[in-house]
PDB file of C-alpha atoms in Angstrom:
ATOM      1  CA  MET H   1      41.450  -7.305  33.619  1.00 41.00           C
ATOM      2  CA  SER H   2      41.079 -10.566  31.719  1.00 44.00           C
ATOM      3  CA  HIS H   3      41.752 -10.804  27.997  1.00 44.00           C
ATOM      4  CA  GLU H   4      38.038 -11.533  27.382  1.00 47.00           C
ATOM      5  CA  SER H   5      36.989  -8.380  29.313  1.00 47.00           C
ATOM      6  CA  HIS H   6      39.531  -6.330  27.391  1.00 46.00           C
ATOM      7  CA  THR H   7      38.144  -7.710  24.123  1.00 45.00           C
ATOM      8  CA  LYS H   8      34.590  -6.785  25.105  1.00 51.00           C
ATOM      9  CA  ASP H   9      35.639  -3.254  26.151  1.00 61.00           C
ATOM     10  CA  ALA H  10      37.566  -2.659  22.921  1.00 61.00           C
ATOM     11  CA  GLY H  11      34.679  -3.946  20.861  1.00 75.00           C
ATOM     12  CA  GLN H  12      32.146  -1.770  22.648  1.00 84.00           C
ATOM     13  CA  HIS H  13      34.421   1.273  22.181  1.00 87.00           C
ATOM     14  CA  HIS H  14      34.302   0.787  18.400  1.00 88.00           C
ATOM     15  CA  ILE H  15      30.553   0.161  18.445  1.00 92.00           C
ATOM     16  CA  ASP H  16      30.007   3.363  20.472  1.00 92.00           C
ATOM     17  CA  ALA H  17      32.074   5.334  17.964  1.00 91.00           C
ATOM     18  CA  PHE H  18      30.036   3.899  15.099  1.00 92.00           C
ATOM     19  CA  LEU H  19      26.739   4.780  16.808  1.00 93.00           C
ATOM     20  CA  GLU H  20      28.009   8.294  17.525  1.00 92.00           C
ATOM     21  CA  MET H  21      28.786   8.712  13.826  1.00 91.00           C
ATOM     22  CA  LEU H  22      25.280   7.515  12.868  1.00 89.00           C
ATOM     23  CA  SER H  23      23.763  10.052  15.239  1.00 88.00           C
ATOM     24  CA  ALA H  24      26.000  13.019  14.371  1.00 87.00           C
ATOM     25  CA  GLU H  25      26.447  12.570  10.620  1.00 82.00           C
ATOM     26  CA  ARG H  26      23.274  10.783   9.562  1.00 79.00           C
ATOM     27  CA  GLY H  27      20.839  12.018  12.189  1.00 82.00           C
ATOM     28  CA  ALA H  28      19.771   8.468  13.067  1.00 80.00           C
ATOM     29  CA  ALA H  29      16.771   8.252  15.400  1.00 84.00           C
ATOM     30  CA  ARG H  30      17.026   6.758  18.872  1.00 87.00           C
ATOM     31  CA  ASN H  31      15.114   3.622  17.849  1.00 87.00           C
ATOM     32  CA  THR H  32      17.504   3.104  14.927  1.00 87.00           C
ATOM     33  CA  LEU H  33      20.540   3.486  17.170  1.00 91.00           C
ATOM     34  CA  ASP H  34      19.069   1.035  19.683  1.00 91.00           C
ATOM     35  CA  ALA H  35      18.469  -1.520  16.914  1.00 91.00           C
ATOM     36  CA  TYR H  36      22.077  -1.218  15.678  1.00 92.00           C
ATOM     37  CA  GLN H  37      23.325  -1.475  19.249  1.00 93.00           C
ATOM     38  CA  ARG H  38      21.390  -4.716  19.856  1.00 93.00           C
ATOM     39  CA  ASP H  39      22.475  -6.321  16.585  1.00 93.00           C
ATOM     40  CA  LEU H  40      26.145  -5.431  16.989  1.00 94.00           C
ATOM     41  CA  LYS H  41      26.141  -6.418  20.651  1.00 92.00           C
ATOM     42  CA  ASP H  42      24.871  -9.861  19.659  1.00 93.00           C
ATOM     43  CA  PHE H  43      27.605 -10.188  17.028  1.00 93.00           C
ATOM     44  CA  ALA H  44      30.235  -8.972  19.495  1.00 92.00           C
ATOM     45  CA  GLY H  45      29.037 -11.504  22.070  1.00 91.00           C
ATOM     46  CA  PHE H  46      29.327 -14.295  19.514  1.00 93.00           C
ATOM     47  CA  LEU H  47      32.929 -13.269  18.755  1.00 92.00           C
ATOM     48  CA  ALA H  48      33.838 -12.790  22.425  1.00 89.00           C
ATOM     49  CA  SER H  49      32.843 -16.411  23.040  1.00 89.00           C
ATOM     50  CA  ARG H  50      35.617 -17.233  20.547  1.00 88.00           C
ATOM     51  CA  ASP H  51      37.993 -14.835  22.268  1.00 88.00           C
ATOM     52  CA  LYS H  52      37.869 -12.421  19.333  1.00 89.00           C
ATOM     53  CA  ASP H  53      37.368  -8.661  19.035  1.00 88.00           C
ATOM     54  CA  VAL H  54      34.432  -7.431  16.939  1.00 88.00           C
ATOM     55  CA  ALA H  55      36.701  -4.943  15.158  1.00 87.00           C
ATOM     56  CA  GLY H  56      39.015  -7.773  14.127  1.00 88.00           C
ATOM     57  CA  ALA H  57      36.346 -10.093  12.704  1.00 91.00           C
ATOM     58  CA  GLN H  58      37.281 -12.085   9.619  1.00 92.00           C
ATOM     59  CA  THR H  59      35.066 -13.162   6.745  1.00 91.00           C
ATOM     60  CA  MET H  60      34.752 -16.669   8.173  1.00 91.00           C
ATOM     61  CA  ASP H  61      33.663 -15.228  11.522  1.00 92.00           C
ATOM     62  CA  VAL H  62      30.799 -13.371   9.843  1.00 92.00           C
ATOM     63  CA  ARG H  63      29.799 -16.502   7.928  1.00 90.00           C
ATOM     64  CA  ASP H  64      29.881 -18.588  11.101  1.00 92.00           C
ATOM     65  CA  TYR H  65      27.724 -16.014  12.848  1.00 92.00           C
ATOM     66  CA  LEU H  66      25.119 -16.093  10.076  1.00 90.00           C
ATOM     67  CA  GLU H  67      25.165 -19.892  10.227  1.00 89.00           C
ATOM     68  CA  SER H  68      24.534 -19.727  13.987  1.00 92.00           C
ATOM     69  CA  LEU H  69      21.517 -17.481  13.387  1.00 90.00           C
ATOM     70  CA  SER H  70      20.123 -20.044  10.946  1.00 85.00           C
ATOM     71  CA  THR H  71      20.740 -22.843  13.460  1.00 86.00           C
ATOM     72  CA  GLN H  72      18.805 -20.855  16.061  1.00 89.00           C
ATOM     73  CA  GLY H  73      15.863 -20.759  13.664  1.00 84.00           C
ATOM     74  CA  LEU H  74      15.919 -16.997  13.108  1.00 84.00           C
ATOM     75  CA  SER H  75      14.300 -15.788   9.895  1.00 80.00           C
ATOM     76  CA  ALA H  76      16.219 -14.758   6.791  1.00 80.00           C
ATOM     77  CA  SER H  77      14.934 -11.197   7.222  1.00 80.00           C
ATOM     78  CA  THR H  78      16.396 -11.018  10.756  1.00 85.00           C
ATOM     79  CA  ALA H  79      19.743 -12.388   9.545  1.00 86.00           C
ATOM     80  CA  ALA H  80      19.727  -9.904   6.653  1.00 85.00           C
ATOM     81  CA  ARG H  81      19.092  -7.019   9.053  1.00 88.00           C
ATOM     82  CA  ARG H  82      21.959  -8.071  11.329  1.00 91.00           C
ATOM     83  CA  LEU H  83      24.288  -8.533   8.375  1.00 90.00           C
ATOM     84  CA  SER H  84      23.389  -5.009   7.225  1.00 89.00           C
ATOM     85  CA  ALA H  85      24.405  -3.631  10.643  1.00 91.00           C
ATOM     86  CA  ILE H  86      27.678  -5.584  10.530  1.00 93.00           C
ATOM     87  CA  ARG H  87      28.399  -4.358   6.981  1.00 91.00           C
ATOM     88  CA  GLN H  88      27.863  -0.732   7.921  1.00 91.00           C
ATOM     89  CA  PHE H  89      29.925  -1.104  11.089  1.00 93.00           C
ATOM     90  CA  HIS H  90      32.899  -2.539   9.198  1.00 91.00           C
ATOM     91  CA  GLY H  91      32.466   0.011   6.438  1.00 90.00           C
ATOM     92  CA  PHE H  92      32.841   2.670   9.136  1.00 91.00           C
ATOM     93  CA  LEU H  93      35.976   0.972  10.530  1.00 91.00           C
ATOM     94  CA  TYR H  94      37.479   0.828   7.032  1.00 88.00           C
ATOM     95  CA  THR H  95      36.660   4.467   6.243  1.00 88.00           C
ATOM     96  CA  ASP H  96      38.150   5.631   9.539  1.00 88.00           C
ATOM     97  CA  GLY H  97      41.343   3.673   8.917  1.00 88.00           C
ATOM     98  CA  ILE H  98      40.831   1.348  11.879  1.00 89.00           C
ATOM     99  CA  ARG H  99      40.889  -1.558   9.431  1.00 88.00           C
ATOM    100  CA  THR H 100      42.549  -1.917   6.055  1.00 89.00           C
ATOM    101  CA  ASP H 101      40.023  -4.434   4.745  1.00 89.00           C
ATOM    102  CA  ASP H 102      36.300  -5.210   4.897  1.00 88.00           C
ATOM    103  CA  PRO H 103      35.438  -8.778   5.985  1.00 89.00           C
ATOM    104  CA  CYS H 104      31.900  -8.436   4.622  1.00 88.00           C
ATOM    105  CA  GLY H 105      32.913  -7.675   1.041  1.00 80.00           C
ATOM    106  CA  ALA H 106      32.668 -11.267  -0.185  1.00 78.00           C
ATOM    107  CA  ILE H 107      29.541 -12.223   1.772  1.00 82.00           C
ATOM    108  CA  GLU H 108      26.152 -12.527   0.120  1.00 76.00           C
ATOM    109  CA  GLY H 109      23.107 -11.728   2.196  1.00 68.00           C
ATOM    110  CA  PRO H 110      20.713 -14.484   3.277  1.00 66.00           C
ATOM    111  CA  ARG H 111      18.123 -15.146   0.609  1.00 61.00           C
ATOM    112  CA  ARG H 112      14.683 -14.186   1.736  1.00 55.00           C
ATOM    113  CA  ALA H 113      12.075 -16.723   0.736  1.00 54.00           C
ATOM    114  CA  ARG H 114       9.725 -15.409  -1.912  1.00 56.00           C
ATOM    115  CA  PRO H 115       6.162 -15.537  -0.663  1.00 59.00           C
ATOM    116  CA  LEU H 116       4.150 -18.282  -2.311  1.00 58.00           C
ATOM    117  CA  PRO H 117       1.559 -16.901  -4.706  1.00 64.00           C
ATOM    118  CA  LYS H 118      -2.002 -16.814  -3.456  1.00 75.00           C
ATOM    119  CA  THR H 119      -4.050 -19.270  -5.436  1.00 80.00           C
ATOM    120  CA  LEU H 120      -7.328 -21.177  -5.452  1.00 87.00           C
ATOM    121  CA  SER H 121      -8.137 -24.865  -5.413  1.00 89.00           C
ATOM    122  CA  VAL H 122      -9.738 -26.602  -8.385  1.00 90.00           C
ATOM    123  CA  ALA H 123     -12.995 -26.855  -6.393  1.00 94.00           C
ATOM    124  CA  GLU H 124     -12.960 -23.114  -5.701  1.00 94.00           C
ATOM    125  CA  VAL H 125     -12.419 -22.277  -9.369  1.00 93.00           C
ATOM    126  CA  ASP H 126     -15.235 -24.669 -10.294  1.00 95.00           C
ATOM    127  CA  ALA H 127     -17.494 -22.850  -7.811  1.00 95.00           C
ATOM    128  CA  LEU H 128     -16.662 -19.503  -9.436  1.00 95.00           C
ATOM    129  CA  LEU H 129     -17.347 -20.834 -12.938  1.00 94.00           C
ATOM    130  CA  ALA H 130     -20.645 -22.382 -11.829  1.00 94.00           C
ATOM    131  CA  ALA H 131     -21.687 -19.125 -10.137  1.00 94.00           C
ATOM    132  CA  ALA H 132     -20.874 -17.155 -13.307  1.00 94.00           C
ATOM    133  CA  ARG H 133     -23.377 -19.231 -15.274  1.00 92.00           C
ATOM    134  CA  LEU H 134     -26.112 -18.422 -12.758  1.00 89.00           C
ATOM    135  CA  VAL H 135     -25.350 -14.772 -12.080  1.00 79.00           C
ATOM    136  CA  GLU H 136     -28.183 -12.271 -12.434  1.00 73.00           C
ATOM    137  CA  ASP H 137     -27.726  -8.531 -12.952  1.00 65.00           C
ATOM    138  CA  GLY H 138     -30.504  -6.995 -10.885  1.00 59.00           C
ATOM    139  CA  ARG H 139     -30.006  -3.575 -12.469  1.00 63.00           C
ATOM    140  CA  SER H 140     -30.833  -4.872 -15.942  1.00 60.00           C
ATOM    141  CA  GLN H 141     -34.526  -5.025 -16.769  1.00 65.00           C
ATOM    142  CA  GLU H 142     -34.219  -6.727 -20.140  1.00 81.00           C
ATOM    143  CA  GLU H 143     -33.461 -10.436 -20.290  1.00 83.00           C
ATOM    144  CA  SER H 144     -31.338  -9.851 -23.402  1.00 82.00           C
ATOM    145  CA  VAL H 145     -29.068  -7.521 -21.417  1.00 84.00           C
ATOM    146  CA  ARG H 146     -28.836  -9.985 -18.536  1.00 87.00           C
ATOM    147  CA  ALA H 147     -28.037 -12.824 -20.959  1.00 90.00           C
ATOM    148  CA  TYR H 148     -25.321 -10.732 -22.611  1.00 92.00           C
ATOM    149  CA  LYS H 149     -23.663  -9.799 -19.305  1.00 92.00           C
ATOM    150  CA  ARG H 150     -23.889 -13.366 -18.041  1.00 93.00           C
ATOM    151  CA  ALA H 151     -22.326 -14.750 -21.238  1.00 95.00           C
ATOM    152  CA  ARG H 152     -19.598 -12.085 -21.110  1.00 96.00           C
ATOM    153  CA  LEU H 153     -18.724 -12.965 -17.516  1.00 96.00           C
ATOM    154  CA  VAL H 154     -18.631 -16.702 -18.275  1.00 96.00           C
ATOM    155  CA  CYS H 155     -16.428 -15.993 -21.294  1.00 96.00           C
ATOM    156  CA  LEU H 156     -14.044 -13.813 -19.232  1.00 96.00           C
ATOM    157  CA  MET H 157     -13.764 -16.464 -16.531  1.00 96.00           C
ATOM    158  CA  GLU H 158     -13.322 -19.445 -18.841  1.00 95.00           C
ATOM    159  CA  VAL H 159     -10.723 -17.663 -20.978  1.00 94.00           C
ATOM    160  CA  LEU H 160      -8.793 -16.447 -17.929  1.00 94.00           C
ATOM    161  CA  TYR H 161      -8.686 -19.877 -16.291  1.00 93.00           C
ATOM    162  CA  ALA H 162      -7.852 -21.587 -19.602  1.00 91.00           C
ATOM    163  CA  THR H 163      -4.985 -19.250 -20.489  1.00 90.00           C
ATOM    164  CA  GLY H 164      -3.626 -17.596 -17.330  1.00 89.00           C
ATOM    165  CA  LEU H 165      -3.608 -14.207 -19.058  1.00 91.00           C
ATOM    166  CA  ARG H 166      -2.649 -11.062 -17.202  1.00 89.00           C
ATOM    167  CA  VAL H 167      -5.818  -9.091 -16.478  1.00 91.00           C
ATOM    168  CA  SER H 168      -4.687  -6.273 -18.794  1.00 90.00           C
ATOM    169  CA  GLU H 169      -4.220  -8.845 -21.592  1.00 91.00           C
ATOM    170  CA  LEU H 170      -7.649 -10.345 -20.918  1.00 93.00           C
ATOM    171  CA  VAL H 171      -9.752  -7.178 -20.930  1.00 94.00           C
ATOM    172  CA  GLY H 172      -7.733  -5.770 -23.841  1.00 93.00           C
ATOM    173  CA  LEU H 173      -8.196  -8.779 -26.130  1.00 93.00           C
ATOM    174  CA  PRO H 174      -8.963  -7.657 -29.689  1.00 91.00           C
ATOM    175  CA  LEU H 175     -11.986  -9.147 -31.427  1.00 90.00           C
ATOM    176  CA  SER H 176      -9.594 -10.690 -33.936  1.00 87.00           C
ATOM    177  CA  ALA H 177      -8.205 -12.901 -31.147  1.00 85.00           C
ATOM    178  CA  ALA H 178     -11.462 -14.871 -31.199  1.00 82.00           C
ATOM    179  CA  LYS H 179     -11.303 -15.501 -34.944  1.00 76.00           C
ATOM    180  CA  GLY H 180      -9.561 -18.377 -36.671  1.00 69.00           C
ATOM    181  CA  ASP H 181      -9.854 -22.048 -35.755  1.00 69.00           C
ATOM    182  CA  GLY H 182     -10.404 -21.254 -32.086  1.00 74.00           C
ATOM    183  CA  ARG H 183      -7.747 -23.602 -30.769  1.00 84.00           C
ATOM    184  CA  PHE H 184      -5.329 -20.820 -29.791  1.00 83.00           C
ATOM    185  CA  LEU H 185      -5.268 -17.184 -28.780  1.00 84.00           C
ATOM    186  CA  THR H 186      -2.500 -14.935 -30.059  1.00 82.00           C
ATOM    187  CA  ILE H 187      -1.464 -12.683 -27.183  1.00 84.00           C
ATOM    188  CA  VAL H 188       0.676  -9.564 -27.405  1.00 80.00           C
ATOM    189  CA  GLY H 189       2.222  -9.291 -23.954  1.00 76.00           C
ATOM    190  CA  LYS H 190       4.849  -7.195 -22.206  1.00 73.00           C
ATOM    191  CA  GLY H 191       7.418  -5.630 -24.489  1.00 71.00           C
ATOM    192  CA  GLY H 192       5.264  -6.428 -27.525  1.00 76.00           C
ATOM    193  CA  ARG H 193       6.197 -10.107 -27.342  1.00 79.00           C
ATOM    194  CA  GLU H 194       3.700 -12.417 -29.045  1.00 81.00           C
ATOM    195  CA  ARG H 195       2.798 -15.842 -27.727  1.00 84.00           C
ATOM    196  CA  LEU H 196       0.294 -18.540 -28.615  1.00 82.00           C
ATOM    197  CA  VAL H 197      -1.877 -19.847 -25.796  1.00 86.00           C
ATOM    198  CA  PRO H 198      -4.097 -22.922 -26.302  1.00 87.00           C
ATOM    199  CA  LEU H 199      -7.787 -22.659 -25.457  1.00 90.00           C
ATOM    200  CA  SER H 200      -9.718 -25.297 -23.568  1.00 90.00           C
ATOM    201  CA  GLU H 201     -12.946 -26.724 -24.968  1.00 92.00           C
ATOM    202  CA  ALA H 202     -14.910 -24.892 -22.254  1.00 93.00           C
ATOM    203  CA  ALA H 203     -13.289 -21.573 -23.210  1.00 93.00           C
ATOM    204  CA  ARG H 204     -14.020 -22.116 -26.919  1.00 93.00           C
ATOM    205  CA  LEU H 205     -17.676 -22.867 -26.145  1.00 94.00           C
ATOM    206  CA  ALA H 206     -17.913 -19.792 -23.924  1.00 95.00           C
ATOM    207  CA  ILE H 207     -16.585 -17.600 -26.748  1.00 94.00           C
ATOM    208  CA  ASP H 208     -18.981 -19.185 -29.245  1.00 93.00           C
ATOM    209  CA  GLU H 209     -21.932 -18.510 -26.927  1.00 95.00           C
ATOM    210  CA  TYR H 210     -20.828 -14.945 -26.175  1.00 95.00           C
ATOM    211  CA  LEU H 211     -20.077 -13.661 -29.690  1.00 93.00           C
ATOM    212  CA  PRO H 212     -23.670 -13.750 -31.076  1.00 93.00           C
ATOM    213  CA  LEU H 213     -24.927 -11.943 -27.964  1.00 93.00           C
ATOM    214  CA  ARG H 214     -22.142  -9.383 -28.349  1.00 92.00           C
ATOM    215  CA  VAL H 215     -23.264  -8.693 -31.935  1.00 89.00           C
ATOM    216  CA  ALA H 216     -26.921  -8.393 -30.859  1.00 89.00           C
ATOM    217  CA  ARG H 217     -25.952  -6.052 -28.019  1.00 86.00           C
ATOM    218  CA  LEU H 218     -23.791  -3.706 -30.117  1.00 83.00           C
ATOM    219  CA  GLY H 219     -26.012  -3.546 -33.167  1.00 74.00           C
ATOM    220  CA  ASP H 220     -24.359  -1.404 -35.830  1.00 66.00           C
ATOM    221  CA  THR H 221     -21.617  -0.225 -33.456  1.00 72.00           C
ATOM    222  CA  VAL H 222     -18.176  -1.297 -34.593  1.00 82.00           C
ATOM    223  CA  SER H 223     -15.668  -2.126 -31.839  1.00 90.00           C
ATOM    224  CA  PRO H 224     -12.249  -3.715 -32.267  1.00 91.00           C
ATOM    225  CA  TRP H 225     -12.400  -5.199 -28.746  1.00 93.00           C
ATOM    226  CA  LEU H 226     -13.646  -8.624 -27.698  1.00 93.00           C
ATOM    227  CA  PHE H 227     -15.071  -7.124 -24.489  1.00 94.00           C
ATOM    228  CA  PRO H 228     -16.184  -3.625 -25.539  1.00 93.00           C
ATOM    229  CA  SER H 229     -17.283  -0.873 -23.190  1.00 90.00           C
ATOM    230  CA  ARG H 230     -18.570   2.691 -23.467  1.00 85.00           C
ATOM    231  CA  GLY H 231     -15.670   3.930 -21.331  1.00 83.00           C
ATOM    232  CA  ARG H 232     -12.689   5.963 -22.504  1.00 86.00           C
ATOM    233  CA  GLN H 233     -10.551   2.867 -23.177  1.00 88.00           C
ATOM    234  CA  GLY H 234     -13.218   1.342 -25.367  1.00 91.00           C
ATOM    235  CA  HIS H 235     -13.036  -2.005 -23.585  1.00 93.00           C
ATOM    236  CA  LEU H 236     -13.835  -3.420 -20.168  1.00 94.00           C
ATOM    237  CA  THR H 237     -11.417  -2.027 -17.581  1.00 93.00           C
ATOM    238  CA  ARG H 238      -9.246  -4.013 -15.206  1.00 91.00           C
ATOM    239  CA  HIS H 239     -10.984  -2.328 -12.283  1.00 92.00           C
ATOM    240  CA  ARG H 240     -14.456  -3.259 -13.524  1.00 93.00           C
ATOM    241  CA  PHE H 241     -13.499  -6.889 -14.075  1.00 94.00           C
ATOM    242  CA  ALA H 242     -11.992  -7.047 -10.571  1.00 93.00           C
ATOM    243  CA  GLN H 243     -15.308  -5.726  -9.201  1.00 93.00           C
ATOM    244  CA  LEU H 244     -17.264  -8.355 -11.144  1.00 93.00           C
ATOM    245  CA  LEU H 245     -14.946 -11.045  -9.800  1.00 93.00           C
ATOM    246  CA  LYS H 246     -15.414  -9.878  -6.195  1.00 93.00           C
ATOM    247  CA  ASP H 247     -19.199 -10.010  -6.624  1.00 92.00           C
ATOM    248  CA  LEU H 248     -18.892 -13.437  -8.181  1.00 93.00           C
ATOM    249  CA  SER H 249     -16.793 -14.756  -5.290  1.00 93.00           C
ATOM    250  CA  ILE H 250     -19.516 -13.681  -2.858  1.00 93.00           C
ATOM    251  CA  SER H 251     -22.121 -15.505  -4.956  1.00 92.00           C
ATOM    252  CA  ALA H 252     -19.881 -18.583  -4.894  1.00 92.00           C
ATOM    253  CA  LYS H 253     -19.601 -18.277  -1.075  1.00 93.00           C
ATOM    254  CA  LEU H 254     -15.833 -17.758  -1.241  1.00 92.00           C
ATOM    255  CA  ASP H 255     -13.695 -15.287   0.672  1.00 90.00           C
ATOM    256  CA  ALA H 256     -13.664 -12.247  -1.637  1.00 88.00           C
ATOM    257  CA  GLY H 257     -10.323 -11.180  -0.175  1.00 87.00           C
ATOM    258  CA  ARG H 258      -8.696 -14.287  -1.663  1.00 89.00           C
ATOM    259  CA  VAL H 259     -10.131 -13.909  -5.147  1.00 91.00           C
ATOM    260  CA  SER H 260      -8.621 -11.627  -7.774  1.00 90.00           C
ATOM    261  CA  PRO H 261      -7.685 -11.836 -11.461  1.00 90.00           C
ATOM    262  CA  HIS H 262      -4.109 -12.545 -10.370  1.00 87.00           C
ATOM    263  CA  THR H 263      -5.075 -15.450  -8.079  1.00 89.00           C
ATOM    264  CA  LEU H 264      -6.852 -17.030 -11.045  1.00 90.00           C
ATOM    265  CA  ARG H 265      -3.663 -16.617 -13.096  1.00 88.00           C
ATOM    266  CA  HIS H 266      -1.790 -18.366 -10.296  1.00 87.00           C
ATOM    267  CA  ALA H 267      -4.461 -21.080 -10.155  1.00 88.00           C
ATOM    268  CA  PHE H 268      -4.036 -21.688 -13.894  1.00 89.00           C
ATOM    269  CA  ALA H 269      -0.272 -22.214 -13.476  1.00 85.00           C
ATOM    270  CA  SER H 270      -0.477 -24.238 -10.266  1.00 84.00           C
ATOM    271  CA  HIS H 271      -3.178 -26.581 -11.552  1.00 86.00           C
ATOM    272  CA  LEU H 272      -1.298 -27.187 -14.814  1.00 85.00           C
ATOM    273  CA  LEU H 273       1.908 -28.082 -12.999  1.00 80.00           C
ATOM    274  CA  ALA H 274       0.074 -30.254 -10.483  1.00 79.00           C
ATOM    275  CA  ASN H 275      -1.312 -32.255 -13.406  1.00 79.00           C
ATOM    276  CA  GLY H 276       2.006 -32.863 -15.112  1.00 78.00           C
ATOM    277  CA  ALA H 277       2.675 -29.798 -17.271  1.00 78.00           C
ATOM    278  CA  ASP H 278       6.296 -28.854 -17.997  1.00 78.00           C
ATOM    279  CA  LEU H 279       7.626 -25.730 -16.263  1.00 77.00           C
ATOM    280  CA  ARG H 280       8.978 -24.359 -19.552  1.00 81.00           C
ATOM    281  CA  ALA H 281       5.598 -24.761 -21.230  1.00 82.00           C
ATOM    282  CA  VAL H 282       3.903 -22.913 -18.365  1.00 79.00           C
ATOM    283  CA  GLN H 283       6.536 -20.174 -18.633  1.00 82.00           C
ATOM    284  CA  GLN H 284       5.670 -19.681 -22.307  1.00 79.00           C
ATOM    285  CA  MET H 285       1.924 -19.626 -21.665  1.00 82.00           C
ATOM    286  CA  LEU H 286       2.260 -17.122 -18.834  1.00 83.00           C
ATOM    287  CA  GLY H 287       4.484 -14.909 -20.974  1.00 81.00           C
ATOM    288  CA  HIS H 288       7.367 -14.838 -18.486  1.00 77.00           C
ATOM    289  CA  ALA H 289      10.571 -13.624 -20.149  1.00 73.00           C
ATOM    290  CA  ASP H 290      12.690 -15.491 -17.584  1.00 70.00           C
ATOM    291  CA  ILE H 291      12.170 -19.001 -16.198  1.00 69.00           C
ATOM    292  CA  SER H 292      13.177 -17.704 -12.738  1.00 65.00           C
ATOM    293  CA  THR H 293       9.849 -15.848 -12.557  1.00 66.00           C
ATOM    294  CA  THR H 294       7.933 -19.061 -13.212  1.00 70.00           C
ATOM    295  CA  GLN H 295       9.932 -20.877 -10.538  1.00 68.00           C
ATOM    296  CA  ILE H 296       7.729 -19.399  -7.799  1.00 66.00           C
ATOM    297  CA  TYR H 297       5.521 -22.389  -8.642  1.00 70.00           C
ATOM    298  CA  THR H 298       8.172 -25.016  -7.916  1.00 65.00           C
ATOM    299  CA  HIS H 299       6.467 -25.755  -4.575  1.00 57.00           C
ATOM    300  CA  VAL H 300       3.751 -27.357  -6.696  1.00 54.00           C
ATOM    301  CA  LEU H 301       6.347 -29.472  -8.493  1.00 53.00           C
ATOM    302  CA  ASP H 302       7.872 -30.509  -5.158  1.00 54.00           C
ATOM    303  CA  GLY H 303       4.492 -31.758  -3.970  1.00 50.00           C
ATOM    304  CA  ARG H 304       3.887 -33.604  -7.234  1.00 49.00           C
ATOM    305  CA  LEU H 305       7.296 -35.300  -7.106  1.00 47.00           C
ATOM    306  CA  LYS H 306       6.734 -36.416  -3.521  1.00 48.00           C
ATOM    307  CA  ALA H 307       3.350 -37.873  -4.475  1.00 49.00           C
ATOM    308  CA  LEU H 308       4.950 -39.572  -7.506  1.00 44.00           C
ATOM    309  CA  VAL H 309       7.634 -41.203  -5.362  1.00 40.00           C
ATOM    310  CA  ASN H 310       5.162 -42.273  -2.692  1.00 49.00           C
ATOM    311  CA  GLU H 311       2.858 -43.795  -5.301  1.00 51.00           C
ATOM    312  CA  HIS H 312       5.344 -45.518  -7.591  1.00 44.00           C
ATOM    313  CA  HIS H 313       8.646 -46.109  -5.815  1.00 44.00           C
ATOM    314  CA  PRO H 314       8.918 -49.749  -4.616  1.00 54.00           C
ATOM    315  CA  LEU H 315      10.595 -48.785  -1.340  1.00 48.00           C
ATOM    316  CA  ALA H 316       7.821 -46.310  -0.550  1.00 47.00           C
ATOM    317  CA  LYS H 317       5.256 -49.065  -1.081  1.00 49.00           C
ATOM    318  CA  LYS H 318       7.243 -51.403   1.104  1.00 47.00           C
ATOM    319  CA  ASP H 319       7.420 -48.820   3.921  1.00 49.00           C
ATOM    320  CA  SER H 320       3.695 -48.227   3.796  1.00 46.00           C
ATOM    321  CA  ALA H 321       2.871 -51.936   3.845  1.00 43.00           C
TER     322      ALA H 321
END
């Protein structure tokens, strides 16, 4: 028997023992055992090509294997799954005294790419805002009621797009937030942290148009909320606003599945960054405690930097000539 065949047999013996343990002690299902078998067989094959035994793998061997997976174009999630199988296998070998060390101890798993946030284009947001100004509530007979609901919806939309508030912050705005000079909103966010968010001219006008209609609608009723409701919370609910937004997206001839309060928050951040805003400033306006949360938008910055180089760098102009 050749050395390579002996290596394969020894490796498979250890893999079989590991799978037997998974079945007997952890009650692993057949599909789970098959998945571990495939992943470890692939790793063992990689090592055998280097004339090495899977049970004797070193840290560099595991790193080289992960690098080979990346070179093959396999996803980070696939690499992470295979690394998990290798970790558990070597943990078993260590526990059973077959090895005195664990080659996976110093290895970090492949970073899975965070999904890019769903967002809307400037044109799509403009379509939503235009539709809000034309919306009609067919259930309301009185024009005053329709005017109030239309002004409230326009105000909600303009404030959300101007500030990037979380939907809970938007619907729970106190009436006092609309007082003062109107240039900023004071928001109490997660953990009771306060932040100042500037208002656009369009948002200030929307508030100014909405407030008199709010007073006329409520009469003598006193409510501390900017967007009051007869419900238990006393203000418009997140669920109700999401429903209004879905209806509005249909009126604007947009895919309702792509439109939500959160996609408008993402649109606010993306559009600011695309037009030159600083990432730290956007972090503060969004109310993110950590800049790493705001960095999901760096794809926007990458695109802006590429456009900047292509437009202004002399070599880029020379190449395009």
